[in-house]
PDB file of N, CA, C and O in Angstrom:
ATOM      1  N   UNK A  23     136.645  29.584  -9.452  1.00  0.00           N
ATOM      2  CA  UNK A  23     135.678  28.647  -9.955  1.00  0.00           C
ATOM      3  C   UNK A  23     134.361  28.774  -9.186  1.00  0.00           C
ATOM      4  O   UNK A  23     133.238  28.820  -9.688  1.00  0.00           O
ATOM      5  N   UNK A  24     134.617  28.814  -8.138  1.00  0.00           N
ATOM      6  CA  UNK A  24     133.023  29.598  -7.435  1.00  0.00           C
ATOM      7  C   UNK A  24     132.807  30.241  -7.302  1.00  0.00           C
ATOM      8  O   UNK A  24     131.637  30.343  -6.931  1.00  0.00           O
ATOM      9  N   UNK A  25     133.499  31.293  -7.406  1.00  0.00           N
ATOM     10  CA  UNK A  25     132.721  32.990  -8.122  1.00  0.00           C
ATOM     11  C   UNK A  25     131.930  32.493  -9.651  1.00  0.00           C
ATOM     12  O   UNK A  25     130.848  32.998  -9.948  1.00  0.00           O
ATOM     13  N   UNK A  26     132.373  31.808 -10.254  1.00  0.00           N
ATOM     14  CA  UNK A  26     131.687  31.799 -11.006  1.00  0.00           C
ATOM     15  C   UNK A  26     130.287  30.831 -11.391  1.00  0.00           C
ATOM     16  O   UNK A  26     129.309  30.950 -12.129  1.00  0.00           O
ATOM     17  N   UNK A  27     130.811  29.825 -10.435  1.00  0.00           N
ATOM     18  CA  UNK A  27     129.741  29.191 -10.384  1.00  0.00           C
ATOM     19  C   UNK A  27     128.325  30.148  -9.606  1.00  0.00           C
ATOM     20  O   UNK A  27     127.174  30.205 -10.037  1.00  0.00           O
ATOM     21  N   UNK A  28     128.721  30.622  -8.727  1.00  0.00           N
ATOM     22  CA  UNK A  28     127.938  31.587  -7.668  1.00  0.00           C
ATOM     23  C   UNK A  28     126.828  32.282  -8.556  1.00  0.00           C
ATOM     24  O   UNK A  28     125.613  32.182  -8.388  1.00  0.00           O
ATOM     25  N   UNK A  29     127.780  33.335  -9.977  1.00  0.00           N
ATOM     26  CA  UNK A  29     126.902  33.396 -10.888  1.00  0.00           C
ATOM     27  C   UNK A  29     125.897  33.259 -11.860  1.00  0.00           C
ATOM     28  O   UNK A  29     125.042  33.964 -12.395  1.00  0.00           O
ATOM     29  N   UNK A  30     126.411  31.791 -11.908  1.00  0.00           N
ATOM     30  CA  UNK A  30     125.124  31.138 -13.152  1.00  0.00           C
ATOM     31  C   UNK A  30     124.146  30.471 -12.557  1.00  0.00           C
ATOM     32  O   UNK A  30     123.014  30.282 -13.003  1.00  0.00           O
ATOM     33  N   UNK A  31     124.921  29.847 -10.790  1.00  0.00           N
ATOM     34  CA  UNK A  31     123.302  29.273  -9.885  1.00  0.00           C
ATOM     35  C   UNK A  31     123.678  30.244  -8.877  1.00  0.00           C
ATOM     36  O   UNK A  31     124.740  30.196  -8.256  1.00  0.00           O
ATOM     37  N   UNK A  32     122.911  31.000  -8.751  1.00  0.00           N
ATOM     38  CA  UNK A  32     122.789  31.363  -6.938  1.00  0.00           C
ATOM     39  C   UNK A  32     122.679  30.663  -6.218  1.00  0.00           C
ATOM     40  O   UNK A  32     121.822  29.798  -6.397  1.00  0.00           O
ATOM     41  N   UNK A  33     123.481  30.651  -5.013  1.00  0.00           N
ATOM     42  CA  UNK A  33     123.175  30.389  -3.874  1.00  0.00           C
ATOM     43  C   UNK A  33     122.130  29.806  -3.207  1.00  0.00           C
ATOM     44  O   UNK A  33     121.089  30.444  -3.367  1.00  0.00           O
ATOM     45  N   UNK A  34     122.010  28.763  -2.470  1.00  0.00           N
ATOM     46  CA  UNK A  34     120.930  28.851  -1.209  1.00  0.00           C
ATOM     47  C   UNK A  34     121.111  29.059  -0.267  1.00  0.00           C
ATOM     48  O   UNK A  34     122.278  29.333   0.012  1.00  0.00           O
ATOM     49  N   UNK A  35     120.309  29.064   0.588  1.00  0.00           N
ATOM     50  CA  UNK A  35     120.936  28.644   2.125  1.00  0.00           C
ATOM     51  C   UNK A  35     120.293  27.571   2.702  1.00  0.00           C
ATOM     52  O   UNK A  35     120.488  27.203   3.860  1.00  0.00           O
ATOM     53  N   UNK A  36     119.372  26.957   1.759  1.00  0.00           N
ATOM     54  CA  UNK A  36     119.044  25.485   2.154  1.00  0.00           C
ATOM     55  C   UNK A  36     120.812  24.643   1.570  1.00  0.00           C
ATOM     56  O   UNK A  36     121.472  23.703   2.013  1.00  0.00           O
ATOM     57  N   UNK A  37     120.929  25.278   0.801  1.00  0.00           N
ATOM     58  CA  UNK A  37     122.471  24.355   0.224  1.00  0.00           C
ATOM     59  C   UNK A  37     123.315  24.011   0.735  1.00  0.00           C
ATOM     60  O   UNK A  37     124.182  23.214   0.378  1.00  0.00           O
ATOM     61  N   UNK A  38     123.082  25.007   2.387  1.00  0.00           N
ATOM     62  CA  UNK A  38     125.006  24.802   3.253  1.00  0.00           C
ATOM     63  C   UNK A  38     124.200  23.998   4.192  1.00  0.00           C
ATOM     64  O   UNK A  38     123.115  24.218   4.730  1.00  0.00           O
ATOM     65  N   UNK A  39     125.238  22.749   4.256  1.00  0.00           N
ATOM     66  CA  UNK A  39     125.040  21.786   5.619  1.00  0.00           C
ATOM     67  C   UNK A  39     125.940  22.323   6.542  1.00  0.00           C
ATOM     68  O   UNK A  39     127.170  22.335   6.525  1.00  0.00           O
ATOM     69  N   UNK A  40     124.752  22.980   7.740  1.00  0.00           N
ATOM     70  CA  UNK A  40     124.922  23.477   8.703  1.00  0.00           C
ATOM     71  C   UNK A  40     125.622  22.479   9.588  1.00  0.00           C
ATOM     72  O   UNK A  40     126.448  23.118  10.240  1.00  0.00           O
ATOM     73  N   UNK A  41     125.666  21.238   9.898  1.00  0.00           N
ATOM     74  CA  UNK A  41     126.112  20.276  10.808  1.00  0.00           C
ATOM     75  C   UNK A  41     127.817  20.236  10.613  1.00  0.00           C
ATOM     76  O   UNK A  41     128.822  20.272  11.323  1.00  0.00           O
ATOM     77  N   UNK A  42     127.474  20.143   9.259  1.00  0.00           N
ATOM     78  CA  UNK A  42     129.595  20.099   8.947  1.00  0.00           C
ATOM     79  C   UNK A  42     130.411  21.462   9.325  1.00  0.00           C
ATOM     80  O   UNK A  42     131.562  21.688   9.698  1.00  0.00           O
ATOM     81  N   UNK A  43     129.062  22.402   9.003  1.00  0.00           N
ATOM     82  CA  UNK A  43     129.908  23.757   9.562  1.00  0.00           C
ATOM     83  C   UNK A  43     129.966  24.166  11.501  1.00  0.00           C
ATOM     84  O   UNK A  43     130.766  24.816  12.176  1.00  0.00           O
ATOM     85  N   UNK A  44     129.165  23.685  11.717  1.00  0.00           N
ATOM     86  CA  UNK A  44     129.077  23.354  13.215  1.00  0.00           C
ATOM     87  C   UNK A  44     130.271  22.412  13.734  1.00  0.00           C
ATOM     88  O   UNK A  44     130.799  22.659  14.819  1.00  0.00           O
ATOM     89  N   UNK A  45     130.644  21.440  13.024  1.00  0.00           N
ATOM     90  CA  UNK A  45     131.587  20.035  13.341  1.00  0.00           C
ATOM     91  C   UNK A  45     133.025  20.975  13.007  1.00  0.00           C
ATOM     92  O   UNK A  45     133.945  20.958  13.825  1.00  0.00           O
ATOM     93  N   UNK A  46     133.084  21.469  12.234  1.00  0.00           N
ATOM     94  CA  UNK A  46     134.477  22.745  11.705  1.00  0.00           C
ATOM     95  C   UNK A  46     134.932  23.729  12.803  1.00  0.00           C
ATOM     96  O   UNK A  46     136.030  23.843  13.348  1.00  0.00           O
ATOM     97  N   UNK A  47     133.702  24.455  12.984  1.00  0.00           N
ATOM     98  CA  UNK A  47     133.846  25.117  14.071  1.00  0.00           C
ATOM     99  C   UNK A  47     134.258  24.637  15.855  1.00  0.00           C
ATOM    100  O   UNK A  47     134.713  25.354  16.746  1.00  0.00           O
ATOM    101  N   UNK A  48     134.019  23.692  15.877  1.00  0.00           N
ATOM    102  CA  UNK A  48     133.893  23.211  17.383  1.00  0.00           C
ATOM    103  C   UNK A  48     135.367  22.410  16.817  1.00  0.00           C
ATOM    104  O   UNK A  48     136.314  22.673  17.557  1.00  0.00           O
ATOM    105  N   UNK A  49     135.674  21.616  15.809  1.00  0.00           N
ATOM    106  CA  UNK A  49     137.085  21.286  15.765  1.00  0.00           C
ATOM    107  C   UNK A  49     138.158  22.602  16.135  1.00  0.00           C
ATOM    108  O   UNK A  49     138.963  22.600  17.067  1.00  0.00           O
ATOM    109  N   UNK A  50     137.908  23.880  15.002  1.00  0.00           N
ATOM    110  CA  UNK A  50     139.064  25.121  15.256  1.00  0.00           C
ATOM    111  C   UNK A  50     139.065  25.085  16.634  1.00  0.00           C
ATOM    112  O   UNK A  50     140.182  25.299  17.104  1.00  0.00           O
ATOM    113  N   UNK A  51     137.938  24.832  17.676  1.00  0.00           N
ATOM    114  CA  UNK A  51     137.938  25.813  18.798  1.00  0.00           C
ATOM    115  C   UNK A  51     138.738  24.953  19.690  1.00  0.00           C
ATOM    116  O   UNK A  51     139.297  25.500  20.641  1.00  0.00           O
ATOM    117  N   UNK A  52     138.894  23.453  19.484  1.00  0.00           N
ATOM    118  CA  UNK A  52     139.490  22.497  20.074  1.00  0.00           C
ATOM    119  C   UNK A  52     140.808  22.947  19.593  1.00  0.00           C
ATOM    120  O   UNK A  52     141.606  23.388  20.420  1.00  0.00           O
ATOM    121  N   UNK A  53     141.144  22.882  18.273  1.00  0.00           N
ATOM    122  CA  UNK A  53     142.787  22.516  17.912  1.00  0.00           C
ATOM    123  C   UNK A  53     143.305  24.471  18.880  1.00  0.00           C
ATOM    124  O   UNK A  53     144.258  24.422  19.658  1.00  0.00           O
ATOM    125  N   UNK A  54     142.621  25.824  18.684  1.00  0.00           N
ATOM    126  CA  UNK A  54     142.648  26.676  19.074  1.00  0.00           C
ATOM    127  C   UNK A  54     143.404  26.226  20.805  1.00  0.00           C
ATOM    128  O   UNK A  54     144.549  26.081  21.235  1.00  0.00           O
ATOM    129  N   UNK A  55     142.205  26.147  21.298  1.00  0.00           N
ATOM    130  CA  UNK A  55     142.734  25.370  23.154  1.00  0.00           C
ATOM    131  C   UNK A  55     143.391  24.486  22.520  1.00  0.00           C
ATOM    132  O   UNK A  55     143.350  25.716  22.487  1.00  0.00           O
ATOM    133  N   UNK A  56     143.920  23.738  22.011  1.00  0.00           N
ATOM    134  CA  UNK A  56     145.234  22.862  21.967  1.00  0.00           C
ATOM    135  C   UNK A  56     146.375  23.585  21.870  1.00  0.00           C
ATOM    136  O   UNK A  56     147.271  23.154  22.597  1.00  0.00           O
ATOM    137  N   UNK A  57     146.647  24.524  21.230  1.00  0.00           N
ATOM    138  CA  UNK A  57     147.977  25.474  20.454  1.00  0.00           C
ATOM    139  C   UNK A  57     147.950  26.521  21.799  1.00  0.00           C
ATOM    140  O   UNK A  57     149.075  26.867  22.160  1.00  0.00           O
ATOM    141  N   UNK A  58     146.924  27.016  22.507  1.00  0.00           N
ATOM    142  CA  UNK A  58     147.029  28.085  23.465  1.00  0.00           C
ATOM    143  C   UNK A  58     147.919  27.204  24.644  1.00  0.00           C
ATOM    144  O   UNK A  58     148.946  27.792  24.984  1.00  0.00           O
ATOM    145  N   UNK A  59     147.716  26.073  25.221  1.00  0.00           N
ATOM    146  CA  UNK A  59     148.116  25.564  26.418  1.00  0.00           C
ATOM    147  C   UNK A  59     149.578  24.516  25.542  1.00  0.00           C
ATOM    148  O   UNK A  59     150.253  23.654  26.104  1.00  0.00           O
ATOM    149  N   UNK A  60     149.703  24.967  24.092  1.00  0.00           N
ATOM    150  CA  UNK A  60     151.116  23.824  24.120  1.00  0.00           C
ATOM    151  C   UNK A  60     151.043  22.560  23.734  1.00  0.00           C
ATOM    152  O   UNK A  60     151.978  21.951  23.214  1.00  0.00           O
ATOM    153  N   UNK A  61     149.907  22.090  23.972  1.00  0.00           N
ATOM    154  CA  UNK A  61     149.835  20.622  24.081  1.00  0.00           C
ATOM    155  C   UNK A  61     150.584  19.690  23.144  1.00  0.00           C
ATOM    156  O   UNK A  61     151.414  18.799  23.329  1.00  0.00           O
ATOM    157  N   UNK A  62     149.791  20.394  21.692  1.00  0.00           N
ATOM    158  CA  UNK A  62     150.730  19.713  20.728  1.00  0.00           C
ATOM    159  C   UNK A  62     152.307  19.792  20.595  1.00  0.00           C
ATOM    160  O   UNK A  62     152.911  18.730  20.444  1.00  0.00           O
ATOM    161  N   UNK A  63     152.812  20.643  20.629  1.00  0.00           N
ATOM    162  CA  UNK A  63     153.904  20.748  21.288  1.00  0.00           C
ATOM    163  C   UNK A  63     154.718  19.840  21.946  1.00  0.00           C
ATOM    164  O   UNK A  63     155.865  19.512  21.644  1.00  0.00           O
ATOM    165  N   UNK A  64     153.996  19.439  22.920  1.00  0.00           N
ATOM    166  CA  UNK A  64     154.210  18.962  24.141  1.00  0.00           C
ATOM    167  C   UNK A  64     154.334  17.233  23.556  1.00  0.00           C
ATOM    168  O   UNK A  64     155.266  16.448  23.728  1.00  0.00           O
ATOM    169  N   UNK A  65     153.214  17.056  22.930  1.00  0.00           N
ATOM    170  CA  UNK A  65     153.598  15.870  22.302  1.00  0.00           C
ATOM    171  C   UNK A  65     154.263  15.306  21.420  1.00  0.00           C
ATOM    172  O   UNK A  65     154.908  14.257  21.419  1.00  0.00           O
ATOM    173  N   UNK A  66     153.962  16.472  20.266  1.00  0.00           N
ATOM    174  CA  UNK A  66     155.510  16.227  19.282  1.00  0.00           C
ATOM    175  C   UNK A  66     156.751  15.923  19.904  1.00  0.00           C
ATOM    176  O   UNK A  66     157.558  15.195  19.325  1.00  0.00           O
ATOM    177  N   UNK A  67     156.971  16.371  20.946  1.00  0.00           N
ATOM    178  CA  UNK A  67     158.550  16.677  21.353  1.00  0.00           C
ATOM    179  C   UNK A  67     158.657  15.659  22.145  1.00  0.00           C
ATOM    180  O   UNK A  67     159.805  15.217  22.163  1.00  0.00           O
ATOM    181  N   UNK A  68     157.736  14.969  22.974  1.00  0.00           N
ATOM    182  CA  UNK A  68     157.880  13.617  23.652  1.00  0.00           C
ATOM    183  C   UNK A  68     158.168  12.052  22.380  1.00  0.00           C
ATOM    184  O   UNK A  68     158.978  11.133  22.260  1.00  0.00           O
ATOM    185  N   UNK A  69     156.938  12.557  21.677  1.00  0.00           N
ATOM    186  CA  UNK A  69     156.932  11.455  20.582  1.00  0.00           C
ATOM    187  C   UNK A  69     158.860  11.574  19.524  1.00  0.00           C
ATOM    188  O   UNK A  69     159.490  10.759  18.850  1.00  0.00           O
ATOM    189  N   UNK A  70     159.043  12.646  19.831  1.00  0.00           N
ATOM    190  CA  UNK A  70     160.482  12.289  18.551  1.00  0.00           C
ATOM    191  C   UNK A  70     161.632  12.779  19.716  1.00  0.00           C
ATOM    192  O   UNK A  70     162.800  12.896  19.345  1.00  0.00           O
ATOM    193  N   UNK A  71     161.339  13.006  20.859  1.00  0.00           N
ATOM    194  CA  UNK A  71     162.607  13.013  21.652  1.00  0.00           C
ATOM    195  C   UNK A  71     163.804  11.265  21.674  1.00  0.00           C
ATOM    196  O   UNK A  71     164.971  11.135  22.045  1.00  0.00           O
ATOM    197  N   UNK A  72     162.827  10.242  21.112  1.00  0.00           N
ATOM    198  CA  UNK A  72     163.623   9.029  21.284  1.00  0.00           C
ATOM    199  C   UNK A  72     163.803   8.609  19.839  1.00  0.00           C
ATOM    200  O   UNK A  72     164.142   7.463  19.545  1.00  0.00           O
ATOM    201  N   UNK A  73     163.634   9.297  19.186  1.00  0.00           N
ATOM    202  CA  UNK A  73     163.920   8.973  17.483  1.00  0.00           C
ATOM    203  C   UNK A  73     165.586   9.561  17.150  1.00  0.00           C
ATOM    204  O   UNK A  73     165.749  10.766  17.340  1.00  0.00           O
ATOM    205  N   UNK A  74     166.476   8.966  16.796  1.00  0.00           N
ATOM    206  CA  UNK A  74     167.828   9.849  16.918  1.00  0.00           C
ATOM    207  C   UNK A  74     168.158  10.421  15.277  1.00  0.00           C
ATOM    208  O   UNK A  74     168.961  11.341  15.123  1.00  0.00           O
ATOM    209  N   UNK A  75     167.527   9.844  14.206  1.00  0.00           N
ATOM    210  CA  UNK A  75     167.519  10.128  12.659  1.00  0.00           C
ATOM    211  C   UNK A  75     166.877  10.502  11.654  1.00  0.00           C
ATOM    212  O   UNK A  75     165.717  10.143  11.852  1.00  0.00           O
ATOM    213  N   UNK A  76     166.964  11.108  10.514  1.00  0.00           N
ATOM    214  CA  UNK A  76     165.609  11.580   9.897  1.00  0.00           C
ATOM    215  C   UNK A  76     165.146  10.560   9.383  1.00  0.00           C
ATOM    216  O   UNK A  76     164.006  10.609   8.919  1.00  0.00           O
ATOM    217  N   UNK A  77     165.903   9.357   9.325  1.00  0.00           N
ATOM    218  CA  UNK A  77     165.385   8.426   9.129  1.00  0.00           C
ATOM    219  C   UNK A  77     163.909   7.650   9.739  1.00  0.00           C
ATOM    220  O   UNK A  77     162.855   7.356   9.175  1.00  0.00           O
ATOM    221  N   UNK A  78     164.332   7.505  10.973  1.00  0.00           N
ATOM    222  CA  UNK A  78     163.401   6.955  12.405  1.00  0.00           C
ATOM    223  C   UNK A  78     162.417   8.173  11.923  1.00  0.00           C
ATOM    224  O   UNK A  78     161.304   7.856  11.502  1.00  0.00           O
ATOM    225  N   UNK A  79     162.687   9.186  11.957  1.00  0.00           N
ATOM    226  CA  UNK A  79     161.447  10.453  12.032  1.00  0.00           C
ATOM    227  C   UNK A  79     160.713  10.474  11.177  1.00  0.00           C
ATOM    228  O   UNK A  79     159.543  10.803  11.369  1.00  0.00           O
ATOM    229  N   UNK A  80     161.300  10.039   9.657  1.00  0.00           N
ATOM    230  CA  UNK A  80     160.231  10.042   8.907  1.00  0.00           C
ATOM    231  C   UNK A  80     159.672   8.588   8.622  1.00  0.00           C
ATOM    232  O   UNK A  80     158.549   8.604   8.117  1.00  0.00           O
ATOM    233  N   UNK A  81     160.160   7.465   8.817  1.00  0.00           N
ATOM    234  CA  UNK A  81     159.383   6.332   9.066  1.00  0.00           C
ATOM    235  C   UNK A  81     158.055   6.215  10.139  1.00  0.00           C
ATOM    236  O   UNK A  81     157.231   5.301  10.095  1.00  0.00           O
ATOM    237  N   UNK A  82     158.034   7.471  11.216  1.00  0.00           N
ATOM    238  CA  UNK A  82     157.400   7.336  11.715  1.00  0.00           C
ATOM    239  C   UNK A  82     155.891   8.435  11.222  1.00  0.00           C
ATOM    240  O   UNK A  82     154.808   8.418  11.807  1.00  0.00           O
ATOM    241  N   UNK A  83     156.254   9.319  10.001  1.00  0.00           N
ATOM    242  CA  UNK A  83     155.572  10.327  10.076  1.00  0.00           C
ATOM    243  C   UNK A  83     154.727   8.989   8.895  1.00  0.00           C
ATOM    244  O   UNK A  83     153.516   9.089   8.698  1.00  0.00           O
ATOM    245  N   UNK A  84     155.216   8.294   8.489  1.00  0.00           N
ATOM    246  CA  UNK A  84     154.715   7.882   7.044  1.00  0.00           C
ATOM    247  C   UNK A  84     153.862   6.754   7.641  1.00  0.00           C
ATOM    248  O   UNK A  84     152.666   6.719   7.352  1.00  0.00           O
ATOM    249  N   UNK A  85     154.458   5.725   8.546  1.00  0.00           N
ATOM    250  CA  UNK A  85     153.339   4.846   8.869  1.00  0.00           C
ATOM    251  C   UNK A  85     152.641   5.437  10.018  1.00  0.00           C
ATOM    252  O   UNK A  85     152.049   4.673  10.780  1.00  0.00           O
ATOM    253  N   UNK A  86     152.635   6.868  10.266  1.00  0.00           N
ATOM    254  CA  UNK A  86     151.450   7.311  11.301  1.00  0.00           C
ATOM    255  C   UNK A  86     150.227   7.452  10.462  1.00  0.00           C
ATOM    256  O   UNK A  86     149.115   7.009  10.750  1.00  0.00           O
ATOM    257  N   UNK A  87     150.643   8.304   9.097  1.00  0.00           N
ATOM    258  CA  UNK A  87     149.465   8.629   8.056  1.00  0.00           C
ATOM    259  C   UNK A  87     148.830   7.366   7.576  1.00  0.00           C
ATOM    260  O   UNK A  87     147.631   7.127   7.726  1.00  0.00           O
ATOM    261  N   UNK A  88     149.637   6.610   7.023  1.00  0.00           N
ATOM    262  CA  UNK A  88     149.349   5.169   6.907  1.00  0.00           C
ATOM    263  C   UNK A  88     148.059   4.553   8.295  1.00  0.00           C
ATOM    264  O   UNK A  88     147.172   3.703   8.374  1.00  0.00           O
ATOM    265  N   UNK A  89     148.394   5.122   8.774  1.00  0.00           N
ATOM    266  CA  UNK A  89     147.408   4.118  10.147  1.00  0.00           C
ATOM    267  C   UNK A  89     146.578   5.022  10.197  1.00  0.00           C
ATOM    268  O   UNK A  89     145.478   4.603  10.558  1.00  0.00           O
ATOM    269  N   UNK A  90     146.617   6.102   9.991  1.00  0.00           N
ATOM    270  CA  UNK A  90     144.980   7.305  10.118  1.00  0.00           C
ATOM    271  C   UNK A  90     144.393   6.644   8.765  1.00  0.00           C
ATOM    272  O   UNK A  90     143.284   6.165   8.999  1.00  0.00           O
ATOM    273  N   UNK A  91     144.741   6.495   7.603  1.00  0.00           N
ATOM    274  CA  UNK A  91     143.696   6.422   6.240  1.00  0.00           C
ATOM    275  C   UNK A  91     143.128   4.770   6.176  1.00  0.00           C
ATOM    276  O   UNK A  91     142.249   4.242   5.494  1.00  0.00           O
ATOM    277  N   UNK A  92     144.236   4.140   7.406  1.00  0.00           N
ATOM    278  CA  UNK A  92     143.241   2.449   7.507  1.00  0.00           C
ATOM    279  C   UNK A  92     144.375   1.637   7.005  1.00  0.00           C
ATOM    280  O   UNK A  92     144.522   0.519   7.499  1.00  0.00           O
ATOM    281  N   UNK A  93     145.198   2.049   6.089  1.00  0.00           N
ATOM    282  CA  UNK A  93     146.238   0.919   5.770  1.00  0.00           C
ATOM    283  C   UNK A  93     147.130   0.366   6.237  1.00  0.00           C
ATOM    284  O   UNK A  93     148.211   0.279   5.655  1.00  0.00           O
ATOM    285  N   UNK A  94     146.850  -0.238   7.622  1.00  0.00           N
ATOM    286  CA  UNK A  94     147.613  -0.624   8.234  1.00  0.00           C
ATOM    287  C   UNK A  94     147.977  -2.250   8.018  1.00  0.00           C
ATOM    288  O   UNK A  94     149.006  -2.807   8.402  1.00  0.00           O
ATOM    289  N   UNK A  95     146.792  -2.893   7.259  1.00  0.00           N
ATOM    290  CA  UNK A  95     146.292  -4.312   6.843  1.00  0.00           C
ATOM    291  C   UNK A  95     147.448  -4.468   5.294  1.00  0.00           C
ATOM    292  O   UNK A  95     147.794  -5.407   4.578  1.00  0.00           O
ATOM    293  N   UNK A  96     147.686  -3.244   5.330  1.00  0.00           N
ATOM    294  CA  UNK A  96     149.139  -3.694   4.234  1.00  0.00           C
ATOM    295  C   UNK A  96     150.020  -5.143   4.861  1.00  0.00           C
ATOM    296  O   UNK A  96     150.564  -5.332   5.949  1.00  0.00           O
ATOM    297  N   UNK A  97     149.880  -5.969   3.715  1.00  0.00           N
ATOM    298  CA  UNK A  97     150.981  -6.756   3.855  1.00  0.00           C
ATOM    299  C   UNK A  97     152.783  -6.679   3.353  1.00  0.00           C
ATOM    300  O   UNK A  97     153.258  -7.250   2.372  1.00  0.00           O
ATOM    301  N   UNK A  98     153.595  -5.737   4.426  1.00  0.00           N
ATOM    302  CA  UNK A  98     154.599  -5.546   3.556  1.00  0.00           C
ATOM    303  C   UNK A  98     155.879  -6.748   3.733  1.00  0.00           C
ATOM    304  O   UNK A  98     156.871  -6.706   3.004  1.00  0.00           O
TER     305      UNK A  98
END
């Protein structure tokens, strides 16, 4: 779909926001040094070493996402 779009408008390079691609880059280079030294790793395996079920494990994967997108103000 953007090959073809590419064709009927060209390109700019006023068009690419340089800041988001800057903010992308400096994230890879972080999560990069994260995966080289383990870290994540390191935390996964602390965080579900006290979970004993796939149960517990995935209750926890679901209200983690839940609390990153804000819905935590759910009334359940």
């Amino acid at each position: 779909m953007a090959l073809i779009t590419s064709i009927i408008i060209p390109p700019r390079i006023e068009s690419i926001d340089w800041r988001v691609i800057a903010e992308l880059l400096s994230l890879m280079i972080v999560v990069q040094a994260l995966k080289e030294y383990k870290v994540l790793e390191k935390i996964a395996t602390i965080s579900l070493s006290n979970l004993r079920s796939a149960r517990s494990i995935g209750s926890v994967i679901v209200i983690g996402c839940l609390e990153k997108k804000g819905l935590q103000k759910i009334q359940w």
